Coordinates of C-alpha atoms in Angstrom, one line a residue:
M1 CA -155.3 99.0 -29.5
H2 CA -154.5 95.4 -28.6
W3 CA -156.0 92.7 -30.7
I4 CA -158.0 91.1 -27.8
P5 CA -160.3 94.1 -27.1
V6 CA -160.6 94.9 -30.8
G7 CA -161.6 91.3 -31.6
A8 CA -164.2 91.3 -28.8
S9 CA -165.5 94.7 -30.0
L10 CA -165.9 93.3 -33.5
F11 CA -168.0 90.5 -32.1
A12 CA -170.0 92.8 -29.8
S13 CA -170.7 95.2 -32.7
N14 CA -172.2 92.3 -34.6
I15 CA -174.0 90.5 -31.9
G16 CA -176.7 92.6 -30.3
S17 CA -180.2 92.1 -28.9
G18 CA -181.5 91.9 -32.4
H19 CA -179.1 89.0 -33.1
F20 CA -180.1 87.2 -30.0
I21 CA -183.8 87.4 -30.7
G22 CA -183.4 86.8 -34.5
L23 CA -181.1 83.8 -34.4
A24 CA -183.0 82.1 -31.6
G25 CA -186.2 82.8 -33.4
S26 CA -184.9 81.3 -36.7
G27 CA -183.8 78.2 -34.8
A28 CA -187.3 77.8 -33.4
S29 CA -188.9 78.2 -36.8
S30 CA -186.5 76.4 -39.2
G31 CA -183.7 74.7 -37.3
I32 CA -180.0 75.3 -37.7
I33 CA -180.0 76.7 -41.2
N34 CA -179.5 80.4 -40.4
G35 CA -176.4 79.5 -38.4
A36 CA -174.8 79.4 -41.9
Y37 CA -174.6 83.2 -41.7
E38 CA -172.4 82.9 -38.6
L39 CA -170.1 80.2 -40.1
N40 CA -169.8 82.2 -43.3
S41 CA -168.5 85.2 -41.3
L42 CA -165.4 83.2 -40.4
I43 CA -164.2 83.2 -44.0
V44 CA -165.2 86.8 -44.6
L45 CA -163.3 87.9 -41.5
I46 CA -160.2 86.4 -43.0
I47 CA -160.9 88.3 -46.2
L48 CA -161.2 91.5 -44.1
G49 CA -157.9 91.0 -42.3
W50 CA -155.8 89.8 -45.2
Y51 CA -157.1 91.8 -48.1
F52 CA -159.1 94.8 -47.1
V53 CA -157.3 96.1 -44.0
P54 CA -153.8 96.3 -45.7
V55 CA -155.4 98.5 -48.4
Y56 CA -157.2 100.7 -46.0
T57 CA -154.0 101.0 -43.9
S58 CA -151.9 101.8 -47.0
S59 CA -154.4 104.4 -48.3
R60 CA -154.4 106.1 -44.8
V61 CA -158.2 106.6 -44.8
V62 CA -160.5 106.7 -41.8
T63 CA -163.9 106.2 -43.4
M64 CA -165.2 104.0 -46.2
P65 CA -166.6 107.0 -48.2
E66 CA -163.2 108.6 -47.8
Y67 CA -161.5 105.6 -49.4
M68 CA -163.9 105.8 -52.4
C69 CA -163.2 109.5 -52.6
S70 CA -159.4 108.8 -52.7
R71 CA -159.8 105.9 -55.1
F72 CA -161.8 107.9 -57.7
E73 CA -161.2 111.5 -56.8
G74 CA -164.9 112.3 -56.9
Q75 CA -167.5 113.5 -54.4
R76 CA -170.7 112.0 -55.8
I77 CA -169.9 108.4 -54.8
R78 CA -168.9 109.6 -51.3
I79 CA -172.3 111.4 -50.9
F80 CA -174.3 108.6 -52.3
L81 CA -172.6 106.0 -50.1
S82 CA -173.3 108.2 -47.1
F83 CA -177.0 108.4 -48.2
Q84 CA -177.2 104.6 -48.6
A85 CA -175.5 104.1 -45.2
L86 CA -178.2 106.2 -43.6
L87 CA -180.9 104.1 -45.2
L88 CA -179.3 100.9 -44.0
Y89 CA -179.1 102.5 -40.5
I90 CA -182.8 103.1 -40.6
F91 CA -183.9 99.8 -42.2
T92 CA -181.5 97.3 -40.5
K93 CA -179.9 98.8 -37.4
I94 CA -182.1 101.4 -35.6
S95 CA -185.5 99.9 -36.4
A96 CA -184.3 96.3 -35.8
D97 CA -182.6 97.2 -32.5
L98 CA -185.6 99.1 -31.2
Y99 CA -187.9 96.3 -32.3
A100 CA -185.8 93.7 -30.4
G101 CA -185.5 95.9 -27.3
S102 CA -189.2 96.6 -27.3
L103 CA -189.9 92.9 -27.4
F104 CA -187.7 92.4 -24.3
I105 CA -189.5 95.1 -22.4
K106 CA -193.0 94.1 -23.5
E107 CA -192.5 90.4 -22.6
S108 CA -190.7 91.2 -19.3
L109 CA -193.4 93.7 -18.1
G110 CA -196.4 92.0 -19.7
W111 CA -197.4 94.9 -21.8
K112 CA -199.7 94.1 -24.7
G113 CA -201.0 95.7 -27.9
E114 CA -199.7 98.6 -29.9
S115 CA -199.7 100.9 -26.9
G116 CA -197.3 98.5 -25.1
F117 CA -195.1 98.3 -28.2
Y118 CA -194.7 102.1 -28.6
L119 CA -194.4 102.6 -24.8
S120 CA -191.5 100.2 -24.9
V121 CA -189.9 102.1 -27.7
L122 CA -190.3 105.3 -25.8
V123 CA -188.5 103.9 -22.8
L124 CA -185.6 102.7 -24.9
L125 CA -185.3 106.1 -26.7
I126 CA -185.3 108.0 -23.4
I127 CA -182.5 105.8 -22.0
A128 CA -180.6 106.1 -25.2
C129 CA -180.9 109.9 -25.2
I130 CA -179.6 110.0 -21.6
F131 CA -176.5 107.9 -22.7
T132 CA -176.0 110.2 -25.7
I133 CA -176.3 113.5 -23.9
A134 CA -174.1 112.4 -21.1
G135 CA -171.4 111.7 -23.7
G136 CA -172.1 108.1 -24.4
L137 CA -169.7 105.4 -23.4
S138 CA -166.2 106.9 -22.9
A139 CA -164.4 103.8 -24.1
V140 CA -166.6 101.9 -26.6
I141 CA -164.2 99.2 -27.4
W142 CA -163.5 98.3 -23.8
T143 CA -167.2 98.5 -23.0
D144 CA -167.8 96.1 -25.9
F145 CA -165.1 93.8 -24.4
V146 CA -166.9 93.6 -21.1
Q147 CA -170.3 93.2 -22.7
T148 CA -168.9 90.3 -24.9
I149 CA -167.8 88.4 -21.8
L150 CA -171.2 89.0 -20.0
M151 CA -173.2 88.1 -23.1
L152 CA -171.2 84.9 -23.8
A153 CA -171.4 83.8 -20.1
G154 CA -175.1 84.5 -19.9
S155 CA -175.8 82.7 -23.1
L156 CA -173.7 79.7 -22.1
Y157 CA -175.6 79.5 -18.8
L158 CA -178.9 79.7 -20.7
M159 CA -177.9 77.1 -23.2
V160 CA -177.0 74.6 -20.4
L161 CA -180.3 75.3 -18.7
A162 CA -182.2 74.7 -22.0
F163 CA -180.4 71.4 -22.8
V164 CA -181.0 70.2 -19.3
K165 CA -184.7 71.1 -19.5
V166 CA -185.2 69.2 -22.8
G167 CA -183.1 66.2 -21.7
G168 CA -179.9 66.7 -23.7
Y169 CA -178.8 67.0 -27.3
E170 CA -180.2 63.8 -28.7
S171 CA -183.5 64.4 -26.8
L172 CA -183.7 67.9 -28.3
L173 CA -183.4 66.6 -31.9
N174 CA -186.1 64.0 -31.3
K175 CA -188.5 66.3 -29.5
Y176 CA -188.0 69.2 -32.0
S177 CA -189.1 67.0 -34.9
E178 CA -192.4 66.5 -33.0
S179 CA -192.9 70.0 -31.8
E180 CA -195.6 71.1 -34.2
A181 CA -198.2 73.3 -32.5
D182 CA -201.5 71.8 -31.5
A183 CA -204.4 72.1 -34.0
N184 CA -206.1 75.0 -32.3
Y185 CA -202.9 77.0 -32.6
S186 CA -202.2 76.2 -36.3
S187 CA -203.5 77.2 -39.7
Y188 CA -203.4 74.8 -42.6
K189 CA -202.7 74.8 -46.3
L190 CA -203.5 72.4 -49.2
V191 CA -200.4 70.5 -50.4
D192 CA -201.1 67.8 -53.1
G193 CA -204.7 67.6 -51.9
N194 CA -203.8 67.2 -48.2
N195 CA -204.1 69.6 -45.3
V196 CA -200.6 70.4 -44.0
S197 CA -199.9 72.6 -41.0
C198 CA -198.3 76.0 -41.7
G199 CA -196.2 75.4 -38.6
A200 CA -194.9 72.0 -39.8
I201 CA -191.3 71.1 -38.9
D202 CA -188.9 71.1 -41.9
P203 CA -187.5 67.5 -42.2
N204 CA -184.1 69.1 -43.0
F205 CA -184.0 71.1 -39.8
M206 CA -180.5 69.7 -38.9
H207 CA -178.9 70.3 -42.3
F208 CA -177.1 73.3 -43.9
F209 CA -177.5 71.9 -47.5
R210 CA -181.1 72.2 -48.5
P211 CA -183.0 71.9 -51.8
I212 CA -183.0 74.8 -54.3
D213 CA -186.6 75.5 -53.6
D214 CA -186.2 75.7 -49.8
G215 CA -187.9 78.7 -48.3
S216 CA -185.1 79.3 -45.7
I217 CA -181.7 79.1 -47.4
P218 CA -181.4 77.0 -50.6
W219 CA -177.9 75.7 -51.3
T220 CA -177.7 78.1 -54.2
G221 CA -178.1 81.0 -51.8
Y222 CA -174.7 80.7 -50.1
L223 CA -173.1 83.0 -52.7
G224 CA -175.8 85.6 -51.7
I225 CA -174.8 85.2 -48.1
T226 CA -171.2 85.8 -48.9
I227 CA -172.0 88.9 -50.9
S228 CA -174.0 90.5 -48.0
S229 CA -171.3 89.4 -45.5
I230 CA -168.5 91.1 -47.4
W231 CA -170.4 94.4 -47.3
Y232 CA -171.1 94.0 -43.6
W233 CA -167.6 93.0 -42.5
C234 CA -165.4 94.6 -45.1
A235 CA -167.2 97.8 -46.1
D236 CA -169.4 98.9 -43.2
Q237 CA -167.9 101.8 -41.2
V238 CA -168.8 100.5 -37.8
I239 CA -166.9 97.2 -38.3
V240 CA -164.0 98.5 -40.3
Q241 CA -163.4 101.5 -37.9
R242 CA -162.9 99.0 -35.0
T243 CA -160.5 96.9 -37.1
L244 CA -158.4 100.0 -38.1
S245 CA -158.1 101.0 -34.4
A246 CA -155.7 98.0 -33.9
K247 CA -152.0 98.7 -33.2
N248 CA -150.9 97.4 -36.6
I249 CA -151.8 95.0 -39.3
S250 CA -150.8 92.0 -37.3
H251 CA -153.1 93.0 -34.4
A252 CA -155.9 93.7 -36.9
K253 CA -155.5 90.2 -38.4
A254 CA -155.4 88.7 -34.9
A255 CA -158.6 90.6 -33.9
C256 CA -160.3 89.3 -37.0
L257 CA -159.3 85.7 -36.0
L258 CA -160.5 86.2 -32.5
A259 CA -163.9 87.5 -33.7
G260 CA -164.1 84.6 -36.1
Y261 CA -163.4 82.0 -33.4
I262 CA -166.1 83.6 -31.2
K263 CA -168.5 83.5 -34.2
L264 CA -168.4 79.7 -34.0
L265 CA -170.4 80.0 -30.8
P266 CA -173.8 81.6 -31.8
L267 CA -174.9 78.4 -33.5
F268 CA -174.7 76.6 -30.2
L269 CA -175.5 79.5 -27.8
L270 CA -178.4 80.9 -29.7
V271 CA -179.8 78.6 -32.5
F272 CA -179.9 75.4 -30.4
P273 CA -181.6 77.2 -27.4
G274 CA -184.1 78.6 -29.9
M275 CA -184.9 75.1 -31.0
A276 CA -185.3 74.1 -27.3
A277 CA -187.7 77.0 -26.9
R278 CA -189.8 75.5 -29.7
V279 CA -189.9 72.2 -27.8
L280 CA -190.7 73.8 -24.4
F281 CA -193.3 76.3 -25.8
K282 CA -194.4 74.7 -29.0
N283 CA -197.9 76.4 -29.0
E284 CA -196.7 79.9 -28.2
V285 CA -193.4 79.9 -30.2
G286 CA -194.7 77.6 -33.0
C287 CA -198.2 79.0 -33.5
S288 CA -199.2 79.7 -37.1
D289 CA -202.9 80.8 -36.8
P290 CA -202.8 84.6 -37.4
I291 CA -205.5 85.3 -34.8
V292 CA -203.9 83.1 -32.1
C293 CA -200.4 84.5 -32.8
K294 CA -201.8 88.0 -32.6
S295 CA -203.1 87.3 -29.1
I296 CA -199.8 85.8 -28.0
C297 CA -197.2 88.2 -29.4
D298 CA -199.1 90.9 -31.4
E299 CA -197.7 89.5 -34.7
E300 CA -200.0 87.7 -37.2
G301 CA -197.0 86.1 -39.0
G302 CA -195.8 84.0 -36.1
C303 CA -194.2 84.3 -32.6
S304 CA -190.8 82.8 -33.2
N305 CA -189.2 86.1 -32.2
I306 CA -190.1 85.6 -28.5
A307 CA -188.2 82.2 -28.3
F308 CA -185.1 83.6 -26.6
I309 CA -187.1 85.9 -24.3
R310 CA -189.3 83.1 -23.1
L311 CA -186.2 81.1 -22.2
V312 CA -184.7 84.0 -20.3
L313 CA -187.9 84.7 -18.4
T314 CA -188.8 81.1 -17.7
L315 CA -185.6 79.1 -17.2
M316 CA -183.2 81.6 -15.5
P317 CA -183.4 82.3 -11.8
N318 CA -184.3 85.8 -10.7
G319 CA -180.8 87.2 -10.2
A320 CA -179.4 85.7 -13.4
R321 CA -182.6 86.7 -15.3
G322 CA -182.2 90.4 -14.3
L323 CA -178.5 90.4 -15.2
M324 CA -179.2 88.9 -18.6
I325 CA -181.9 91.4 -19.4
A326 CA -179.6 94.2 -18.1
V327 CA -176.7 93.0 -20.3
M328 CA -179.0 92.8 -23.4
L329 CA -180.4 96.3 -22.9
A330 CA -176.9 97.7 -22.2
A331 CA -175.7 96.2 -25.5
L332 CA -178.7 97.7 -27.1
M333 CA -177.9 101.1 -25.7
S334 CA -174.3 100.8 -26.8
S335 CA -175.4 99.9 -30.3
L336 CA -177.9 102.7 -30.5
T337 CA -175.6 105.4 -29.2
S338 CA -172.9 104.3 -31.6
I339 CA -175.3 104.3 -34.5
F340 CA -176.6 107.8 -33.5
N341 CA -173.1 109.2 -33.4
S342 CA -172.1 107.6 -36.7
A343 CA -175.3 108.8 -38.4
S344 CA -174.8 112.3 -37.1
T345 CA -171.2 112.3 -38.3
I346 CA -172.0 111.0 -41.7
F347 CA -174.8 113.5 -42.2
T348 CA -172.9 116.6 -41.0
I349 CA -169.5 115.8 -42.5
D350 CA -170.4 114.1 -45.8
I351 CA -173.8 115.9 -46.6
W352 CA -174.4 119.0 -44.6
N353 CA -170.9 120.4 -45.0
R354 CA -171.3 120.2 -48.8
F355 CA -174.0 122.8 -48.6
R356 CA -172.7 124.8 -45.6
K357 CA -168.9 124.8 -46.1
D358 CA -168.2 127.5 -43.4
C359 CA -170.6 126.2 -40.7
S360 CA -169.3 126.4 -37.1
E361 CA -168.7 123.5 -34.7
I362 CA -171.8 124.3 -32.7
E363 CA -173.9 124.4 -35.8
Q364 CA -172.6 121.0 -36.9
V365 CA -173.4 119.5 -33.4
I366 CA -176.9 121.0 -33.3
V367 CA -177.6 119.8 -36.9
G368 CA -176.3 116.4 -36.1
R369 CA -178.5 116.1 -33.0
C370 CA -181.6 117.3 -34.9
F371 CA -180.8 114.8 -37.7
V372 CA -180.6 112.0 -35.1
I373 CA -184.1 112.9 -33.9
F374 CA -185.4 112.8 -37.5
L375 CA -183.7 109.5 -38.1
V376 CA -185.3 108.0 -35.0
L377 CA -188.7 109.2 -36.0
I378 CA -188.4 107.6 -39.4
S379 CA -187.1 104.4 -37.9
V380 CA -190.1 104.2 -35.5
L381 CA -192.5 104.8 -38.3
W382 CA -190.7 102.0 -40.3
M383 CA -190.8 99.4 -37.5
P384 CA -194.4 98.2 -38.3
L385 CA -193.2 97.2 -41.8
I386 CA -190.8 94.7 -40.4
S387 CA -193.7 92.2 -40.3
F388 CA -194.2 92.5 -44.0
I389 CA -190.6 91.3 -44.8
G390 CA -189.2 88.0 -43.7
N391 CA -192.5 86.5 -42.5
A392 CA -192.3 88.4 -39.1
Q393 CA -188.9 86.8 -38.4
L394 CA -186.5 89.5 -37.3
F395 CA -183.3 87.8 -38.5
I396 CA -184.7 87.1 -42.0
Y397 CA -185.9 90.7 -42.2
I398 CA -182.4 92.0 -41.6
Q399 CA -180.8 89.6 -44.1
A400 CA -183.5 90.4 -46.8
I401 CA -182.9 94.2 -46.5
S402 CA -179.1 93.6 -46.7
A403 CA -179.6 91.4 -49.9
Y404 CA -181.4 94.3 -51.6
L405 CA -179.1 97.2 -50.6
A406 CA -175.6 95.6 -50.0
P407 CA -174.6 93.7 -53.2
Q408 CA -174.0 96.9 -55.2
V409 CA -171.7 98.2 -52.5
T410 CA -169.9 94.8 -52.2
V411 CA -169.1 94.6 -55.9
M412 CA -167.9 98.2 -56.0
F413 CA -165.5 97.7 -53.1
L414 CA -164.2 94.4 -54.5
M415 CA -163.5 95.9 -58.0
A416 CA -162.1 99.1 -56.4
L417 CA -159.5 96.9 -54.6
F418 CA -158.6 94.5 -57.3
W419 CA -159.3 96.1 -60.7
K420 CA -157.3 99.1 -61.6
R421 CA -159.2 99.8 -64.9
M422 CA -162.4 100.7 -62.9
T423 CA -163.3 104.4 -63.3
E424 CA -165.4 106.8 -61.2
S425 CA -168.2 106.8 -63.8
G426 CA -168.3 103.0 -63.8
A427 CA -168.5 102.9 -60.1
F428 CA -171.1 105.5 -59.8
W429 CA -173.5 104.2 -62.4
G430 CA -173.1 100.7 -61.2
L431 CA -174.0 101.8 -57.7
I432 CA -177.0 103.7 -58.9
T433 CA -178.2 100.7 -61.1
G434 CA -177.9 98.2 -58.2
F435 CA -179.6 100.6 -55.8
V436 CA -182.6 101.2 -58.1
F437 CA -183.2 97.5 -58.7
G438 CA -182.8 96.7 -55.0
M439 CA -185.3 99.4 -54.0
L440 CA -187.7 98.2 -56.6
R441 CA -187.8 94.7 -55.0
L442 CA -188.0 96.2 -51.5
I443 CA -191.0 98.5 -52.4
L444 CA -192.8 95.7 -54.2
E445 CA -192.3 93.4 -51.2
I446 CA -193.8 96.1 -48.9
I447 CA -196.8 97.0 -51.1
Y448 CA -197.6 93.4 -52.1
S449 CA -196.9 91.5 -48.9
P450 CA -197.3 87.7 -49.1
P451 CA -200.6 86.3 -47.9
A452 CA -200.9 84.5 -44.6
C453 CA -200.3 80.7 -44.8
G454 CA -203.3 78.9 -46.2
K455 CA -204.8 82.1 -47.8
E456 CA -205.1 82.6 -51.5
D457 CA -202.3 84.6 -53.2
T458 CA -204.1 87.5 -54.9
R459 CA -200.9 89.4 -55.8
P460 CA -200.4 90.4 -59.5
A461 CA -198.7 87.7 -61.6
F462 CA -195.5 89.8 -62.2
V463 CA -195.2 90.3 -58.4
I464 CA -195.5 86.6 -57.7
L465 CA -192.9 86.0 -60.4
F466 CA -190.6 88.8 -59.3
V467 CA -191.0 88.6 -55.6
G468 CA -192.7 85.4 -54.6
N469 CA -190.7 83.0 -56.8
I470 CA -187.2 84.5 -56.4
H471 CA -185.5 84.0 -53.1
F472 CA -184.0 87.2 -51.7
L473 CA -180.5 85.6 -51.7
H474 CA -180.9 84.8 -55.3
Y475 CA -182.0 88.3 -56.0
G476 CA -179.0 89.6 -54.1
T477 CA -176.7 87.5 -56.4
F478 CA -178.5 89.0 -59.4
L479 CA -177.9 92.5 -58.1
F480 CA -174.2 91.7 -57.6
F481 CA -173.6 90.5 -61.2
L482 CA -175.9 93.3 -62.7
T483 CA -173.9 95.9 -60.9
G484 CA -170.6 94.3 -61.9
I485 CA -171.7 94.3 -65.6
V486 CA -172.6 98.0 -65.5
I487 CA -169.3 98.9 -63.8
I488 CA -167.2 97.0 -66.3
S489 CA -169.2 98.3 -69.3
V490 CA -169.0 102.0 -68.3
S491 CA -165.4 101.8 -67.1
L492 CA -164.2 100.3 -70.4
A493 CA -166.1 103.1 -72.2
T494 CA -164.4 105.9 -70.2
D495 CA -160.8 107.0 -69.8
P496 CA -158.8 105.1 -67.3
I497 CA -157.4 106.6 -64.1
P498 CA -153.6 107.3 -64.4
E499 CA -151.7 104.5 -62.7
Y500 CA -149.6 106.8 -60.5
K501 CA -152.9 107.9 -58.8
L502 CA -153.6 104.4 -57.8
N503 CA -150.6 103.9 -55.6
G504 CA -151.5 102.4 -52.3
L505 CA -155.2 102.3 -53.2
L506 CA -155.4 98.7 -54.7
Y507 CA -154.4 95.4 -53.2
F508 CA -151.7 95.0 -55.8
T509 CA -150.3 98.6 -55.3
R510 CA -150.6 98.6 -51.5
N511 CA -146.8 98.7 -51.2
E512 CA -146.5 101.9 -53.2
P513 CA -146.7 105.2 -51.1
V514 CA -149.9 107.1 -51.5
E515 CA -150.5 110.9 -51.5
Y516 CA -152.6 112.1 -48.6
S517 CA -153.8 115.4 -47.2
V518 CA -152.0 117.0 -44.2
S519 CA -152.3 120.4 -42.5
K520 CA -149.7 122.9 -43.3
S521 CA -148.2 123.2 -39.8
N522 CA -145.7 125.8 -40.9
L523 CA -148.5 128.1 -41.7
G524 CA -149.6 128.2 -38.1
K525 CA -153.2 128.2 -36.7
S526 CA -155.5 131.0 -36.1
K527 CA -157.8 131.1 -33.1
S528 CA -161.5 132.0 -33.0
S529 CA -163.4 133.0 -29.9
S530 CA -166.8 132.0 -31.4
H531 CA -166.7 128.7 -29.6
Q532 CA -166.4 130.4 -26.2
E533 CA -169.5 132.4 -26.9
V534 CA -171.6 129.3 -26.7
P535 CA -173.7 129.2 -23.5
N536 CA -172.5 126.7 -20.9
A537 CA -175.8 124.8 -20.8
L538 CA -175.9 124.4 -24.6
R539 CA -172.2 123.4 -24.6
M540 CA -172.9 120.6 -22.1
A541 CA -176.0 119.4 -23.9
C542 CA -174.1 119.2 -27.1
C543 CA -171.1 117.5 -25.5
L544 CA -168.6 120.3 -26.5
K545 CA -165.4 120.9 -24.6
K546 CA -164.6 124.3 -23.3
Q547 CA -161.7 125.3 -25.4
E548 CA -160.8 127.7 -28.1
K549 CA -161.6 126.6 -31.6
T550 CA -158.6 126.4 -34.0
M551 CA -159.0 127.2 -37.7
E552 CA -157.1 124.6 -39.6
P553 CA -155.0 126.0 -42.4
P554 CA -155.3 124.8 -46.0
S555 CA -154.2 121.2 -46.7
R556 CA -151.5 120.1 -48.9
K557 CA -150.5 116.7 -50.4
K558 CA -147.7 114.7 -48.9
T559 CA -146.2 111.4 -50.0
L560 CA -144.5 109.1 -47.5
S561 CA -141.1 107.7 -48.4
Y562 CA -140.9 104.0 -49.2
E563 CA -139.3 103.4 -45.8
E564 CA -142.1 105.2 -43.9
H565 CA -144.8 103.5 -46.0
A566 CA -143.2 100.1 -45.4
K567 CA -143.5 100.6 -41.7
L568 CA -147.3 100.9 -42.0
L569 CA -147.5 97.4 -43.6
H570 CA -144.7 95.7 -41.7
E571 CA -145.3 92.4 -40.1
N572 CA -143.0 90.3 -38.0
K573 CA -142.1 87.2 -40.0
C574 CA -142.8 84.8 -37.1
T575 CA -146.1 86.5 -36.2
K576 CA -147.1 86.5 -39.8
E577 CA -146.6 82.8 -40.1
I578 CA -148.5 82.1 -36.9
L579 CA -151.4 84.2 -38.2
Y580 CA -151.5 82.3 -41.5
I581 CA -151.6 79.0 -39.6
Q582 CA -154.4 80.3 -37.4
A583 CA -156.4 81.5 -40.4
A584 CA -156.1 78.1 -42.0
F585 CA -157.1 76.4 -38.8
M586 CA -160.2 78.7 -38.5
A587 CA -161.2 78.0 -42.1
A588 CA -160.8 74.3 -41.3
A589 CA -163.0 74.6 -38.2
C590 CA -165.6 76.4 -40.3
G591 CA -165.4 73.5 -42.9
F592 CA -165.7 70.9 -40.2
V593 CA -168.8 72.3 -38.6
S594 CA -170.4 72.9 -42.0
A595 CA -169.6 69.3 -43.1
F596 CA -170.8 67.8 -39.8
Y597 CA -174.3 69.4 -40.3
F598 CA -174.2 69.1 -44.1

């Protein structure tokens, strides 16, 4: 596809209702600091387009587990990556999207309490099921393209309204520094013998560079951000699949640049309006007393998550308000249906087919649909635990989960692309080690949730040391290096992979033709009538086409000639130079914004 819709789809796949609520909420609670994630994406998108995409294209793979299977010729890494991807779908995607969507519906309709929360979730699931059964969105990338335009236009309009309401940029900065909630909305803690509000404004709210003991993002945490971002942008199936749908490598690089330029906007379209919401609704959005917050938003840890919703419902006129809510819910539906389909595919192809090698198409579809139901149920049960991680801030919750489960995948992909001595055993045991330590931190954080502000910390000493005193980004960095050490140690202790098997699978061998599986067309295809025996109603419910099922013959290995392989990676010289200049310009823009708010 053309680079414009692909780039817009990359952005739309990343920015959903959870992002709108999470980023605006983080702006309301701690200033611009979490905009650093958005700026970091600009650099990582360049890494995706210039280093990862050429290797994925050269290796002729479609999925990330498939790449690892080709790289190491083993199935256990592929299966484990599929399992971990499903966990991440539950923890960060489905549950977070449902949580964000339910907040929109609850606040819009005035529903309160747990009954209102789960009723909102039920409404979202019913709509998502209708989308899925009807076949979903026929052209996901073009739909994302349209949604991107609508989301940006609506957010820009809301940003203008918010700035006008607070009196402009300078007025926003002055008023935000004084937007601490009133005493009857706040709880207090002792600091050096003085009572300090738990909702106090951080004096560094307009700076990206913060002290090492900062609770939001210390300056030492930026490596952890990059580690999580490389997993998200360079090794997550949803993102990479869209990039690989581009016409060629040049279009893929241009799409990454377009997505990167658009990623400059959320700092201004979401974070600053979130700060304006803190000014306009300081007692509701900035409350810190657990009892009061519970009465406002049904969360004891704080109500910053409602910042963006309050702006939409309060500042926008009726028509624009309805359109904005519709766009957000449409983006949510698109995200959920994409996740449902991806989860179904991962489970049936990478897991179920390992146990049922001869299962029919209808069996795969039914199993996939049933698994999606199971996945949704687990996600709904998980949603109440969001409050225990990230101090009830949705964006921090998502980033914390990523810091516990993504670093081991990041280091494995980086070493798979750049270190030929890496072996299957090293990759597998490194992945397992990182996963175990990541889950250990996650489980401890859930069991021993931090006390409310101003309350005594009664957690065991080892939990305070292991969880309370180690920032999640620092822990993610620890996981990254721990996994890397295990991979290197085990790889050096095992036999290396023959170099001829690495052709086209590493960045330094991307110009060498790679062997890949193709069907033996000269063997012909046999037909089966089993597909036609499926009842029409069941076929429609499962989104199956009415056609004969063909039995694919055995596969064989084929190697492209050097000329054919070179065409895959060919780039026009002029286009290549323009893309390099644009990449440098985008990196400079990232550096300028970062330095301006240093």
